[in-house]
Structure formats: structure tokens, C-alpha cells
Short mmCIF file of C-alpha atoms in Angstrom, two decimals:
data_model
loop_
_atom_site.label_atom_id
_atom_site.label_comp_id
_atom_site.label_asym_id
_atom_site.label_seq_id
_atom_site.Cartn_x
_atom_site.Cartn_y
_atom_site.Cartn_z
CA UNK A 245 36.23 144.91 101.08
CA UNK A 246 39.65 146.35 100.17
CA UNK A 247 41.81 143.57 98.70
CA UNK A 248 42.56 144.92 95.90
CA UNK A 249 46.10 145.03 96.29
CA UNK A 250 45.77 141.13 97.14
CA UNK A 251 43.06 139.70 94.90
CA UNK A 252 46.62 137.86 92.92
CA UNK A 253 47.47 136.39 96.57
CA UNK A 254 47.33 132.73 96.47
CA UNK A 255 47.08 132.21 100.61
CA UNK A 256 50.66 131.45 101.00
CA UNK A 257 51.56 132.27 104.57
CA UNK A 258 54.88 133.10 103.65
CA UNK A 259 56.68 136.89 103.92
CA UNK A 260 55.51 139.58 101.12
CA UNK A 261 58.21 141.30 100.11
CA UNK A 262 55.92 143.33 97.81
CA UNK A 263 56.21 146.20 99.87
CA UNK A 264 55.05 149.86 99.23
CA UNK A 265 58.23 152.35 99.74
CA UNK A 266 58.49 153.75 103.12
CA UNK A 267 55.88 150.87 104.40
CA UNK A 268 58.54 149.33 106.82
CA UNK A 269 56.16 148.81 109.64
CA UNK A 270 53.99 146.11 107.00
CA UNK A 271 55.32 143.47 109.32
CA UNK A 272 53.24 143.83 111.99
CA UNK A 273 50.09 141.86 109.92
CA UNK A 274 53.17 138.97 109.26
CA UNK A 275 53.39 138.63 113.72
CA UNK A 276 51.69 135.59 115.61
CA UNK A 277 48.13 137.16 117.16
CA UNK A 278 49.42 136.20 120.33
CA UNK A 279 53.16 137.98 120.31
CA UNK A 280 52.09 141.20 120.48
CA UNK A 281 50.18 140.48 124.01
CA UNK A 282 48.77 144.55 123.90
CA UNK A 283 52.45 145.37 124.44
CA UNK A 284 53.50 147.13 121.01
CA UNK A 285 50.67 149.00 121.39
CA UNK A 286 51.19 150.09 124.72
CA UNK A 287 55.25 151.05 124.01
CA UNK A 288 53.58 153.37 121.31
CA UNK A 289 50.98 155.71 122.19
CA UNK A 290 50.10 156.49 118.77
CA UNK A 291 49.71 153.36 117.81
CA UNK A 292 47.24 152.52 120.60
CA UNK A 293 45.36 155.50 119.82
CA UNK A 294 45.00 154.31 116.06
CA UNK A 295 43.53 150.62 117.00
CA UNK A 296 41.42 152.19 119.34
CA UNK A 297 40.15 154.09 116.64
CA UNK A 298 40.23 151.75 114.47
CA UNK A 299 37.99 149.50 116.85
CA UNK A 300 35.62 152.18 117.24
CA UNK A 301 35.07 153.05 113.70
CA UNK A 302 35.13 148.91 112.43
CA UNK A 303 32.67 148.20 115.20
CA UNK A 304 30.14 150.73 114.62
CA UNK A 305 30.05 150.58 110.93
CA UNK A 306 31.85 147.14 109.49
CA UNK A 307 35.09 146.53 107.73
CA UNK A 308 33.05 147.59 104.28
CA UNK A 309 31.59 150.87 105.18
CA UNK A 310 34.40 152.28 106.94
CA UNK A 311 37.66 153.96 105.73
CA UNK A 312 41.29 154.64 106.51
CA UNK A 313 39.92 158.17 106.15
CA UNK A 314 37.06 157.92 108.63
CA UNK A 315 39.52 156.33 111.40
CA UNK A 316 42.02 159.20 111.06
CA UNK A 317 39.05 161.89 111.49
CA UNK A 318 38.93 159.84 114.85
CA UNK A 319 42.00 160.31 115.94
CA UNK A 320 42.20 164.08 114.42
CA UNK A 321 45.05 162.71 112.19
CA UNK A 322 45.72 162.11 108.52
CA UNK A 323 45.90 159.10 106.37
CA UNK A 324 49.07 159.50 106.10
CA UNK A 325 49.66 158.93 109.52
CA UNK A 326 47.49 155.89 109.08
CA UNK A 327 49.07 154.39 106.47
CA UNK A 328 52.25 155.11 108.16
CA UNK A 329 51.36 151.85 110.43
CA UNK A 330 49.58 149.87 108.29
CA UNK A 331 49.71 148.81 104.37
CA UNK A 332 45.55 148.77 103.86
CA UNK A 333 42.32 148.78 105.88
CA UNK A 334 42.44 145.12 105.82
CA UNK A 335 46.05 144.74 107.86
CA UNK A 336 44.90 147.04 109.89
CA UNK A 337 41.43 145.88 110.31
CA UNK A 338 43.40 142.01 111.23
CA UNK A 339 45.93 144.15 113.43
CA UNK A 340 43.25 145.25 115.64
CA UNK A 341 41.32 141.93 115.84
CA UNK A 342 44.98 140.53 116.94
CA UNK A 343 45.19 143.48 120.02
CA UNK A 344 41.74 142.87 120.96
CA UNK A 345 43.12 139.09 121.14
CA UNK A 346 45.81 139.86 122.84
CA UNK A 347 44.03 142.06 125.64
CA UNK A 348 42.06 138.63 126.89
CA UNK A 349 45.49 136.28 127.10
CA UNK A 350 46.33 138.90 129.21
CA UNK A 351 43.42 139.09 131.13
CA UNK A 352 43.29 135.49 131.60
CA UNK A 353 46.76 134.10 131.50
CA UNK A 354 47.36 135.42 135.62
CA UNK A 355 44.61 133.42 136.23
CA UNK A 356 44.56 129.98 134.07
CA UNK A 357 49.04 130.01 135.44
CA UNK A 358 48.24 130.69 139.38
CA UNK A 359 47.94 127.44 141.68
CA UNK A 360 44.57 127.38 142.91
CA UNK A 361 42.55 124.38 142.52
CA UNK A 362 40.90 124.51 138.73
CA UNK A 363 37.51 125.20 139.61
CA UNK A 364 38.50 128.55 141.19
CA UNK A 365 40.72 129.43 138.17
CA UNK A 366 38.30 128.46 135.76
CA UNK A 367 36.22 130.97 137.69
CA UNK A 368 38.80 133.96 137.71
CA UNK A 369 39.34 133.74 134.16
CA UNK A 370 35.44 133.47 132.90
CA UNK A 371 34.91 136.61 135.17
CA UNK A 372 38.30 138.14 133.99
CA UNK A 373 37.19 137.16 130.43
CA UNK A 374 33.97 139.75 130.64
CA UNK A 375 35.28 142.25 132.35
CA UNK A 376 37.78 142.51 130.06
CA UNK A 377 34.99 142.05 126.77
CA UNK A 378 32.92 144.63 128.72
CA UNK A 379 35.37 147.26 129.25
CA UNK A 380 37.17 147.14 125.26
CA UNK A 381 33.70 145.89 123.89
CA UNK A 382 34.71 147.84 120.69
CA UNK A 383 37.71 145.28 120.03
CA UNK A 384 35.45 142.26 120.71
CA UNK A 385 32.76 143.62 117.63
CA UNK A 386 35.77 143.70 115.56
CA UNK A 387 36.77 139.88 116.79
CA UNK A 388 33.29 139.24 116.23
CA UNK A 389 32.84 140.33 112.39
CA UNK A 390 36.36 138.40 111.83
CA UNK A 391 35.13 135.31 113.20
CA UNK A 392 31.54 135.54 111.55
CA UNK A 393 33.53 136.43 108.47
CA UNK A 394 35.48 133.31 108.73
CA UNK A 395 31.86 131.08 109.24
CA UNK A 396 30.62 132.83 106.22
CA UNK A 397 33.27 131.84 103.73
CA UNK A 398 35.74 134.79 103.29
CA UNK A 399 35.63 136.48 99.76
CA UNK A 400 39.62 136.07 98.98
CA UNK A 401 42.01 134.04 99.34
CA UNK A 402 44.61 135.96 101.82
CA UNK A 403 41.15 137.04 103.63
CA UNK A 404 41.06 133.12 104.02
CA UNK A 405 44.63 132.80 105.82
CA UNK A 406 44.48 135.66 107.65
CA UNK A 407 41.33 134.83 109.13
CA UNK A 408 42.37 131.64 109.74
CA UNK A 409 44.82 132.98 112.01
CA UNK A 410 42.93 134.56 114.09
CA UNK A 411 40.23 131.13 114.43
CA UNK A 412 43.39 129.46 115.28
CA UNK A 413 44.51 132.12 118.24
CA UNK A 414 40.72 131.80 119.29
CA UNK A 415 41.38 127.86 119.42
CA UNK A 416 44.39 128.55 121.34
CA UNK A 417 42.34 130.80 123.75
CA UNK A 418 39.52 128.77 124.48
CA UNK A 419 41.94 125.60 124.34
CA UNK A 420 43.07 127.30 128.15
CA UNK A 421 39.45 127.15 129.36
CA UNK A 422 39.01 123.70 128.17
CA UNK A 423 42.42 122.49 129.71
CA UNK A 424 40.81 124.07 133.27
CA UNK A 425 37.43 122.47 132.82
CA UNK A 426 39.41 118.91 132.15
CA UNK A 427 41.20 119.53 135.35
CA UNK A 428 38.14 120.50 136.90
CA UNK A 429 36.80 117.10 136.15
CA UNK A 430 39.58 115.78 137.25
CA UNK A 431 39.83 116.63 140.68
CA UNK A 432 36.20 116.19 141.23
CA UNK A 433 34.63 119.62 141.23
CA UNK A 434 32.89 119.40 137.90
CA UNK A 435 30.70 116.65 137.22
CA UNK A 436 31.73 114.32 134.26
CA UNK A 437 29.80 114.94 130.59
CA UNK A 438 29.28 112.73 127.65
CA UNK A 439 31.27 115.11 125.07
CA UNK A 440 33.77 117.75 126.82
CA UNK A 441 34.20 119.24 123.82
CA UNK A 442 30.47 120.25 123.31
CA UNK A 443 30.59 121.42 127.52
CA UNK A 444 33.69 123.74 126.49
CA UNK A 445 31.52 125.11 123.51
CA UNK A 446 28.50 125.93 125.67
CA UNK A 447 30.80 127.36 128.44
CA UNK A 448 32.50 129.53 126.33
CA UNK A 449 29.10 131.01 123.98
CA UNK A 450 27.81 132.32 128.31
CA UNK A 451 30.96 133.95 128.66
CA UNK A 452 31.29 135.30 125.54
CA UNK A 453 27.78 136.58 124.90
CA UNK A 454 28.37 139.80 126.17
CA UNK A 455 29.25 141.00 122.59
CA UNK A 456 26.04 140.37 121.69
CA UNK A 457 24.12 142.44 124.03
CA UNK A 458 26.60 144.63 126.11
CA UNK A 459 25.86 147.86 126.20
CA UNK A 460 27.42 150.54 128.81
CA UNK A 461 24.83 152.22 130.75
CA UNK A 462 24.12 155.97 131.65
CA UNK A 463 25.43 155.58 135.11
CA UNK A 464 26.91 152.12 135.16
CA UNK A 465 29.73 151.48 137.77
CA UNK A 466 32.75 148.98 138.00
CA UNK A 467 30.53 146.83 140.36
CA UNK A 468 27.86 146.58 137.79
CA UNK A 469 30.06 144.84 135.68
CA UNK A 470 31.59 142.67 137.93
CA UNK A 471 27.88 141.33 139.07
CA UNK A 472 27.32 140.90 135.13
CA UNK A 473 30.62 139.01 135.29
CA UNK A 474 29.65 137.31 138.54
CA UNK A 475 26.25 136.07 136.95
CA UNK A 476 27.63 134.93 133.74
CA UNK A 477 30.64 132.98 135.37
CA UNK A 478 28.39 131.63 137.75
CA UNK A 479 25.92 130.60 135.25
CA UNK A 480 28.79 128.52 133.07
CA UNK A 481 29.71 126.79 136.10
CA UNK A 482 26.82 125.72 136.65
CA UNK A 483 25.90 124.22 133.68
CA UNK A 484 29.43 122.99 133.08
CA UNK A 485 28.22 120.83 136.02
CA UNK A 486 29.86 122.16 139.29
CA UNK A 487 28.01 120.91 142.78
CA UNK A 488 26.55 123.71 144.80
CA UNK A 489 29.20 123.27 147.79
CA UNK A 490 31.64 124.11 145.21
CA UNK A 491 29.58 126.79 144.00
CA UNK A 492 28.53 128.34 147.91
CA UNK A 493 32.60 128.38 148.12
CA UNK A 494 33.34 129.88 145.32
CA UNK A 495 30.56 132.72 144.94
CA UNK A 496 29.80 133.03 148.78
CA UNK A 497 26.14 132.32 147.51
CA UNK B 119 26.76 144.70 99.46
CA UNK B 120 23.67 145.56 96.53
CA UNK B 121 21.21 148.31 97.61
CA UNK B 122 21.91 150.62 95.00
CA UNK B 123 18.30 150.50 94.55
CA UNK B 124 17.94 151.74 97.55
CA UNK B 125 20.34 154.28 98.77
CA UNK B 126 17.75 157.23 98.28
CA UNK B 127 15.70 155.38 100.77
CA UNK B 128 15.43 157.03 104.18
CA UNK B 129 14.81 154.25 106.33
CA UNK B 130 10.98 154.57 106.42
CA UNK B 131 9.21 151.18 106.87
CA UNK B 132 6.14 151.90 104.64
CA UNK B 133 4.64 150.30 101.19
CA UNK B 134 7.60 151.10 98.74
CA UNK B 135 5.63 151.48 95.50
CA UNK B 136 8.53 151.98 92.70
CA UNK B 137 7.90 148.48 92.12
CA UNK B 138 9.33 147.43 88.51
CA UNK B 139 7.04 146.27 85.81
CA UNK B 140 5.92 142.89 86.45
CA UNK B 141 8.03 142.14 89.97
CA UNK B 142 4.28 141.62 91.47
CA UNK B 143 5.94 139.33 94.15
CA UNK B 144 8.38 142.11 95.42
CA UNK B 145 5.86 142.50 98.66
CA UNK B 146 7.17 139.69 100.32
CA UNK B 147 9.97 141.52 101.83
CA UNK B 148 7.32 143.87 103.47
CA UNK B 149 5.63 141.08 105.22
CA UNK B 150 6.08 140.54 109.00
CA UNK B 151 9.08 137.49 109.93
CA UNK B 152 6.57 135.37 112.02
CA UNK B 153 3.40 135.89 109.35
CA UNK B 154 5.12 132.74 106.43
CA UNK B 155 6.16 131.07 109.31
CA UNK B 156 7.52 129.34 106.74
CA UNK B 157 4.42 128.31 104.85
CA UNK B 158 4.57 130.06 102.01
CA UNK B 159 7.70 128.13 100.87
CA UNK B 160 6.22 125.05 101.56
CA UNK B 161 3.00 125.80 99.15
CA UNK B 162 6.28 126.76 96.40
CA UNK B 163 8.29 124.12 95.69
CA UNK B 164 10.07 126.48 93.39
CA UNK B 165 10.43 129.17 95.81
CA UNK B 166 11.43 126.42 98.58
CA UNK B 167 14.38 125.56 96.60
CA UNK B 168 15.50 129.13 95.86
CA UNK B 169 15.62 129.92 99.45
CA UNK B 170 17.46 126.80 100.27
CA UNK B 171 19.59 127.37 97.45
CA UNK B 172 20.11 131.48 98.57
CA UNK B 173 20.80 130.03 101.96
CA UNK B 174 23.65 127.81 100.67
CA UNK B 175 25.24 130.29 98.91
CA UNK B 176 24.74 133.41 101.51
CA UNK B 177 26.23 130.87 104.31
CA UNK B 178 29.26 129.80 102.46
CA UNK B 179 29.94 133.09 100.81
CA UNK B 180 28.66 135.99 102.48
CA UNK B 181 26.25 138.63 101.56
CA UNK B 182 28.80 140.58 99.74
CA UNK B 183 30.16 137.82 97.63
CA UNK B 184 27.16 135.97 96.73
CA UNK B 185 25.79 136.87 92.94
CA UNK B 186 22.07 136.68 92.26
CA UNK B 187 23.64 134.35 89.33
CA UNK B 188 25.51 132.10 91.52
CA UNK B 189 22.32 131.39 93.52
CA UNK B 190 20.53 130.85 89.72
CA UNK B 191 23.37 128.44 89.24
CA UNK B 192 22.88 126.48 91.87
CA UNK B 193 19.44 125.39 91.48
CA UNK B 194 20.56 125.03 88.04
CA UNK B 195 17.87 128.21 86.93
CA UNK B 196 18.48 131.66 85.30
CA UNK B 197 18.60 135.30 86.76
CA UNK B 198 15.16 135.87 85.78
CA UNK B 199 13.63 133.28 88.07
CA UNK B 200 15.44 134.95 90.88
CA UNK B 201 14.14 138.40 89.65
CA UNK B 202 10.90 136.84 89.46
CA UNK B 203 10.20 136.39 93.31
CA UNK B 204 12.99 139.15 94.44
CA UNK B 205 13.72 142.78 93.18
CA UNK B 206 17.14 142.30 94.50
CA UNK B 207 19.97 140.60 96.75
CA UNK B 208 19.30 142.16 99.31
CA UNK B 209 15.23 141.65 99.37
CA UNK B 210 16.41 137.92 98.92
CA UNK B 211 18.78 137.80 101.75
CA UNK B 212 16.33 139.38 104.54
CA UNK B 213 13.84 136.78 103.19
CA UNK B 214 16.03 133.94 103.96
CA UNK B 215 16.80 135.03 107.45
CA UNK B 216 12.78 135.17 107.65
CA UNK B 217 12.40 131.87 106.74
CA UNK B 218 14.79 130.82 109.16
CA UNK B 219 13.22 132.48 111.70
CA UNK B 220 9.88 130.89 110.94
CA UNK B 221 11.54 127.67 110.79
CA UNK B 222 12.95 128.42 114.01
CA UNK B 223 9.00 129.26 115.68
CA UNK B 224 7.68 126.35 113.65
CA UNK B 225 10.01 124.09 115.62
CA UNK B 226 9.30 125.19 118.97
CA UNK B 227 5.74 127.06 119.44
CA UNK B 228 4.09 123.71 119.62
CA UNK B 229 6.31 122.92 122.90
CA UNK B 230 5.60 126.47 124.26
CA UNK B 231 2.12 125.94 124.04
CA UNK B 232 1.67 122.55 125.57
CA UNK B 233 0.26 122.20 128.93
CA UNK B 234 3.37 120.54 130.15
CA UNK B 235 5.11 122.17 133.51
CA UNK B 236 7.24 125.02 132.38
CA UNK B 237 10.84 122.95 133.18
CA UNK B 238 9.42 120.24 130.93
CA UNK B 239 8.72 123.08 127.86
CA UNK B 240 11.90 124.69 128.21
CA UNK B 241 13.66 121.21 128.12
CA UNK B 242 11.38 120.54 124.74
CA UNK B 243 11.74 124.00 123.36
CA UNK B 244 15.69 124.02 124.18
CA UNK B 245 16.18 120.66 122.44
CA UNK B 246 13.56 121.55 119.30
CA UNK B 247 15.58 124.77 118.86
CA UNK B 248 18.99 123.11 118.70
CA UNK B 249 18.03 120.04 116.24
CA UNK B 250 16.38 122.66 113.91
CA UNK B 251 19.72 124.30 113.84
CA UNK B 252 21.19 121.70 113.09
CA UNK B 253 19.36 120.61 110.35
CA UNK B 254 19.28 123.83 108.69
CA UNK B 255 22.40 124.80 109.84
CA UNK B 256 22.73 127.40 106.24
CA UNK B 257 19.91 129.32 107.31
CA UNK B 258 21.10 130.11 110.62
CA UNK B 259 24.56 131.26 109.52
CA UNK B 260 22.65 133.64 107.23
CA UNK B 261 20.55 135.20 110.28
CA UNK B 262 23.98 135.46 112.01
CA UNK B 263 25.19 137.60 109.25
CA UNK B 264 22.08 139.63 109.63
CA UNK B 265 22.58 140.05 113.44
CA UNK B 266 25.97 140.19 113.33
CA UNK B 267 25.17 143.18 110.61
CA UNK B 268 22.83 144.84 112.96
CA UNK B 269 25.53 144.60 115.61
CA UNK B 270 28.46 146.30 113.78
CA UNK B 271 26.14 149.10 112.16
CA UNK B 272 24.55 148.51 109.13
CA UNK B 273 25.52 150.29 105.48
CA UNK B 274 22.35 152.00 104.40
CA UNK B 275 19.30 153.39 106.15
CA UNK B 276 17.24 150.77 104.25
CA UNK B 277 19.16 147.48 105.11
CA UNK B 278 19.40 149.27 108.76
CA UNK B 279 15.36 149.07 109.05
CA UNK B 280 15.50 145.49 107.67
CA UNK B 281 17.63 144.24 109.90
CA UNK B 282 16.01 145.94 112.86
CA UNK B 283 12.46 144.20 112.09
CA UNK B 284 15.00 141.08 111.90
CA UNK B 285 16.07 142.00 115.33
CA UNK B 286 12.71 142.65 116.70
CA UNK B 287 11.82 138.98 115.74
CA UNK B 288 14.59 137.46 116.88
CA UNK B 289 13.54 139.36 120.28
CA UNK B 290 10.19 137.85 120.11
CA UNK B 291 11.66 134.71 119.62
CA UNK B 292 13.91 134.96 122.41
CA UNK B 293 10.97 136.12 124.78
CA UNK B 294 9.30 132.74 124.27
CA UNK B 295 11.99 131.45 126.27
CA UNK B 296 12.35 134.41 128.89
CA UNK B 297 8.70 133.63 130.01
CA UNK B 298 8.99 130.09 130.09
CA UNK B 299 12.21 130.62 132.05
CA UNK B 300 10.24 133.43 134.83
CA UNK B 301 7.27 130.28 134.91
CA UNK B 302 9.82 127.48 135.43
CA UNK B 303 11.06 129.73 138.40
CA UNK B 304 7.48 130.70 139.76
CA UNK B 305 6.74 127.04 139.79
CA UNK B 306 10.24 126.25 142.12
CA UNK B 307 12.19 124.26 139.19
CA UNK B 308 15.05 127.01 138.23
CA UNK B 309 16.78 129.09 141.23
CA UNK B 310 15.93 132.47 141.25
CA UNK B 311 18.36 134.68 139.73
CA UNK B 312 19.66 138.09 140.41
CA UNK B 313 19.47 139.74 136.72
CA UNK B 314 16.92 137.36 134.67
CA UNK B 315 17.52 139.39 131.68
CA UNK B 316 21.40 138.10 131.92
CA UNK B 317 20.24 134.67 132.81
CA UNK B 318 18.02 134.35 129.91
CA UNK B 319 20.81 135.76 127.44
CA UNK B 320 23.12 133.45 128.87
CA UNK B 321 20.65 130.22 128.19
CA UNK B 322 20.12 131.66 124.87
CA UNK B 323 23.88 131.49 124.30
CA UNK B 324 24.18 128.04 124.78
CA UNK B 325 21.55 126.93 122.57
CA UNK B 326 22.14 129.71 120.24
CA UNK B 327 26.05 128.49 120.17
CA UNK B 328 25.99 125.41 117.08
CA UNK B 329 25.93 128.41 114.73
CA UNK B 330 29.47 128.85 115.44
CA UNK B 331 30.64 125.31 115.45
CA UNK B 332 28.86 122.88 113.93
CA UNK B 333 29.08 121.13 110.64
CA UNK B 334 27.61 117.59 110.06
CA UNK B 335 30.29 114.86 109.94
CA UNK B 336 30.49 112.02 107.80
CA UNK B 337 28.15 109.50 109.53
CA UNK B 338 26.29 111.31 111.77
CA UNK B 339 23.10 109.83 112.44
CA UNK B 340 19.85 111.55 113.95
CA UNK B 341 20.78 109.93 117.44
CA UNK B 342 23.89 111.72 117.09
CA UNK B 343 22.32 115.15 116.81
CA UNK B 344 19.47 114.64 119.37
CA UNK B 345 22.67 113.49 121.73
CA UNK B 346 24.21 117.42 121.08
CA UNK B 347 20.59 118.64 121.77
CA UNK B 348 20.20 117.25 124.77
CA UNK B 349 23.63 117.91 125.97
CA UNK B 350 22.76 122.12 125.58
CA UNK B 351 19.47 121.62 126.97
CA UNK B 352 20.84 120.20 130.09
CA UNK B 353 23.79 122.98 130.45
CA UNK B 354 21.43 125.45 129.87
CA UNK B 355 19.13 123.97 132.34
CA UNK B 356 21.71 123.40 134.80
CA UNK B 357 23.31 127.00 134.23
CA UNK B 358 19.67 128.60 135.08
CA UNK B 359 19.72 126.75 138.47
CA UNK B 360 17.49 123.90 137.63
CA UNK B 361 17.86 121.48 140.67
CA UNK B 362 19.41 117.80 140.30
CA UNK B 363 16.13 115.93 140.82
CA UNK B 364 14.56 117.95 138.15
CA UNK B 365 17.25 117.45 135.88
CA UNK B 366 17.17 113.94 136.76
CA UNK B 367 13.86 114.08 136.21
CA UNK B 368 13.68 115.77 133.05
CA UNK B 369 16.64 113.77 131.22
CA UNK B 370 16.86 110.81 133.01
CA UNK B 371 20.07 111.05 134.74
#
């Protein structure tokens, strides 16, 4: 855990203006998760290669056990150049659970806007939802320790707020798959259930399980993926209670 | 994260024998998960409360937070009673998520080996699962930790070989349900599937999924909790094709 710099931090949301000289870009940990939508990162290559990196090296070995120094071997670069984006592991280590955030709005935000009928959104976006896990599984590890992290009790106090953060972006995120699922019910393609908040929490675990057991395979093709997506989104429909006209139509089963 | 104990170890699975003077009890972490299934606590009041009380504090601080003294605290016992059953943190910490994996068999081998039609187990086993969750709700954040650990590549060769026996249980768990699943399907009451290993991942999910979410609210009543069961039993049933007069059937629709 490096929080050194932070153990004083009382949680306050507010700007720190303790900044190291030089440090300009320490504003990027201070941004809303969902601002950034992947598109900082893609104006700066650099940048993208570092929280690729970044995801890599969290992902494998955990916020603990790696260091700024391992993620710039990655990238063939220098601490320096790390630090030159980001104050301390930990910003960076939020910074990169924020991009991998941002990659599935943008996966999913075509879909949950266009003006089909909800069921078939609700099915674009789970399948665009684990493609998109599938294909930058590295980010969703990093998302994953985060979250656990936040179930677990963080151990300080701006670890608290900044994780908080990124629950509430996830809230926001899976708040557009329960809004879908509501219409759903609505206009009669899902079946009604006792608690909708419990059916949102069981639709979401399908789609997001992939982080649990995704591994590429020697071999493995874009089609591959899209049957894993096919079989997951088709499973959460399912259970979420769509009929099986609704499901022939939209899986041509 | 405490293994300086252990960071000369190479990961080998055998009979450690540096045991120090008078730790006679330090075997129990080289026991198999599924062997206590959880009796062993039960015949130790004493050691009972010290996993329940480990379990507290591991699930509301983390691994790396928690101090064998602020698990002594909480039973309202010293550091040597710890040190009495447990060479260290980390011998502690694998033995909770044991004995909430035995808690976790406990609750649903009886249902997996009744003669009931497979739809009827899996209902039983799907519900069991959830409500013992639920009621020990601290030791399956701790066995998240663990997996979620394994996941993002653990620290030190030892703690790696821990958590992969973890893992390894948790995968014979899991297979309980994967054959009842295949017999369900045999017998004509789920749809077949075209990847069963993703379908059974995908039910696992959704049982698996109060680890993330749920806390017990002022109030709540055992109805209350067998109402969440059942809700995740029937999405998972429904999501693994189970037919409307079965689920009718099997939940009284």
C-alpha cells in the first residue's frame, strides 16, 4: 500500500494543493471516472501506453506487490517518465481503474442511447459489455481488486473516497442496465419480479463474471468471444425473465 | 501482508517442520479445505469464536490491515491465544476461508445427495448456498479476498500454493453444481447449452453474487432472506434454460 504521502488525509474530496514541483498533471486523480471516457488516453499515446502497463503489471501481481518501477520496465521507460503522469502508485493505480471504466460507457452507451425496443438494447450492451471485459481483461482485474478493496474495508482514509468513487461510477454503470431491464418490463418483454433490484444484481454478476474466469486461448478468434458473449447475454436474459419468442427473435435460436 | 516467515519458502506443499516450540496446533493449515468441514470448530468453542472473530476483522479490514492483536481484541483475548492455534496471519487467514468453505459444503452436500430429481437438488442446493451466505456473510468476503488474491497474482510462492489449494476447493465445490446441472439436462429439465462450462460459471455467478452486495438491514427477518434465495435460485434456473412448468413446478409460480 503506498499512502504514505496521504496517511494525514482526512477524506475530504476537495482539491490538494499539496503538490510536488513539476507534478502539474496531479489533476487527473481530482477528474469524474466518467469524463475521461478513454479519450485523454487516446489524445496521448504515452499515456495509453503507461495504463496499459499499468493494467498489466496491477493485474498480474496486485496494487501491493507491484511498483512504479516494475510498470516503467514495461513500457521500457523510467520512473521518471512515470511519475511525470502521476503523483504515486495509488493515483495511478485509481487512474487506470477510471480508463478501464471509461472503456465500458463507451462500449455500452451506443447501445443503452439507440431506439430499439429495450429488450434488444439490453441485449447489445450485455454482449458489448464482455466483449469489451474480454478484450482489456487486464483493466477489469484492476476494477476488480478496487471494488473487492472497497468490500473489504479500505486501509486509509483517502483510499476510502477514492474508492468510493469508483463504487459510485460502477452504480452509475449498472444504473443504465437497470433503467433497460425496467423498460423491458415495461413494454412486456421481461416478465415482472418481486425485487428488481435483486434481478439487476443477478443480471449484472453473468455478465460480469468473465473476470473471474476469462482467459485468452492459444488460438482463440473474434467469434469465440462473441459466442462467449452470445451465451452469457443470452443466459441473463433468460433468467432476468424474457419469453422464448422474445428470445428466438433476438438470438435467432 | 505477513509471511515474513515464509519468504524462503519455495512454494512446495509438503510437512513444513520449523514448527516453533510449543505451536503443536500449527498443522491445521496443512489439512485439506473439505476434511473440518467445519467440525473441528464446532468441537472448540474457543477456536469457533476466533475464527468468527478473524472473519470479522479480515472482512471489514482486509488481510493487510488486520493485526493478529486486533482479532485478540475482539474476542476480548490476548496475542498468545491467537499464537496458540496459528503460527501467523496468514496461517489464520487461509483457515478462515477453509472454514467457510466447509460451511459452504456443510450447507449443501445433504441436497446433492438426496434422491430428489436433479432440477429439484439444484433448486435446494442453489437456495442452501445463498442463505449460508447470507448468514455468514464475513466469511465469504474473506474467501473473496483469497480468490480475488489468486486472481491478481499472489505475493509470495507460499501464500501462492495456499491460495491455489483454496482454488482447487472452491473448484470442487463448484463441480457439485456442474454435475447436477449436466443431470438436470440429461433428465429434459434445463435446455441444452452450447458451452456448459460457461453456463455453469454463469449460474455460479448469480448465486455467488450476495458477496458483493449484501449487508443485513435493520429488520430483516429469516423470510426476508429465504425471499433473496429463492429469487437467485429461480434466475439461475431460468438463465440455464429450465422450462416454465418446471419452474412452476419447482417454486410454485
Amino acid at each position: 500500500m503506498v499512502s504514505e504521502k496521504h496517511d494525514a488525509d482526512d477524506g475530504k474530496q476537495e482539491q490538494d494543493t499539496r503538490r510536488p514541483p513539476g507534478a502539474s498533471s496531479r489533476s487527473r486523480r481530482d477528474r469524474d471516472f466518467s469524463a475521461a471516457r478513454g479519450s485523454a488516453a487516446e489524445c496521448d499515446g504515452t499515456l495509453a501506453a503507461l495504463l496499459a502497463a499499468a493494467a498489466r503489471a496491477f493485474g498480474e501481481k496486485g496494487l501491493a506487490a507491484t511498483s512504479i518501477d516494475d510498470i516503467a520496465r514495461r513500457m521500457g521507460a523510467t520512473k521518471g517518465l512515470v511519475y511525470h503522469y502521476y503523483r504515486s502508485k495509488n493515483d495511478l493505480f485509481f487512474d487506470v481503474c477510471q480508463h478501464g471504466m471509461a472503456l465500458d460507457f463507451a462500449a455500452i452507451e451506443p447501445h443503452a442511447a439507440s431506439r430499439d425496443r429495450a429488450i434488444t438494447r439490453l441485449r447489445a450492451m450485455a454482449e458489448a459489455h464482455v466483449l469489451t471485459m474480454m478484450e482489456r481483461i487486464d483493466f477489469q482485474h484492476v476494477i476488480l481488486q478496487g471494488v473487492s478493496q472497497h468490500v473489504n474495508g479500505p486501509s486509509t482514509p483517502e483510499d476510502r473516497a477514492t474508492l468510493e468513487r469508483l463504487i459510485a461510477e460502477r452504480d452509475r454503470y449498472e444504473m443504465l442496465f437497470r433503467c433497460v431491464i425496467a423498460d423491458a418490463e415495461r413494454e412486456g418483454d421481461l416478465g415482472a419480479v418481486r425485487d428488481a433490484s435483486i434481478a439487476g444484481k443477478a443480471f449484472l454478476s453473468v455478465i460480469n463474471s468473465p473476470v473471474f474466469w476469462y482467459r485468452e486461448r492459444d488460438g482463440e478468434t473474434a467469434s469465440d468471444r462473441r459466442a462467449i458473449a452470445r451465451d452469457l447475454a443470452l443466459f441473463a436474459l433468460r433468467g432476468a425473465g424474457a419469453d422464448s419468442a422474445v428470445l428466438e427473435e433476438e438470438f435467432d435460436q
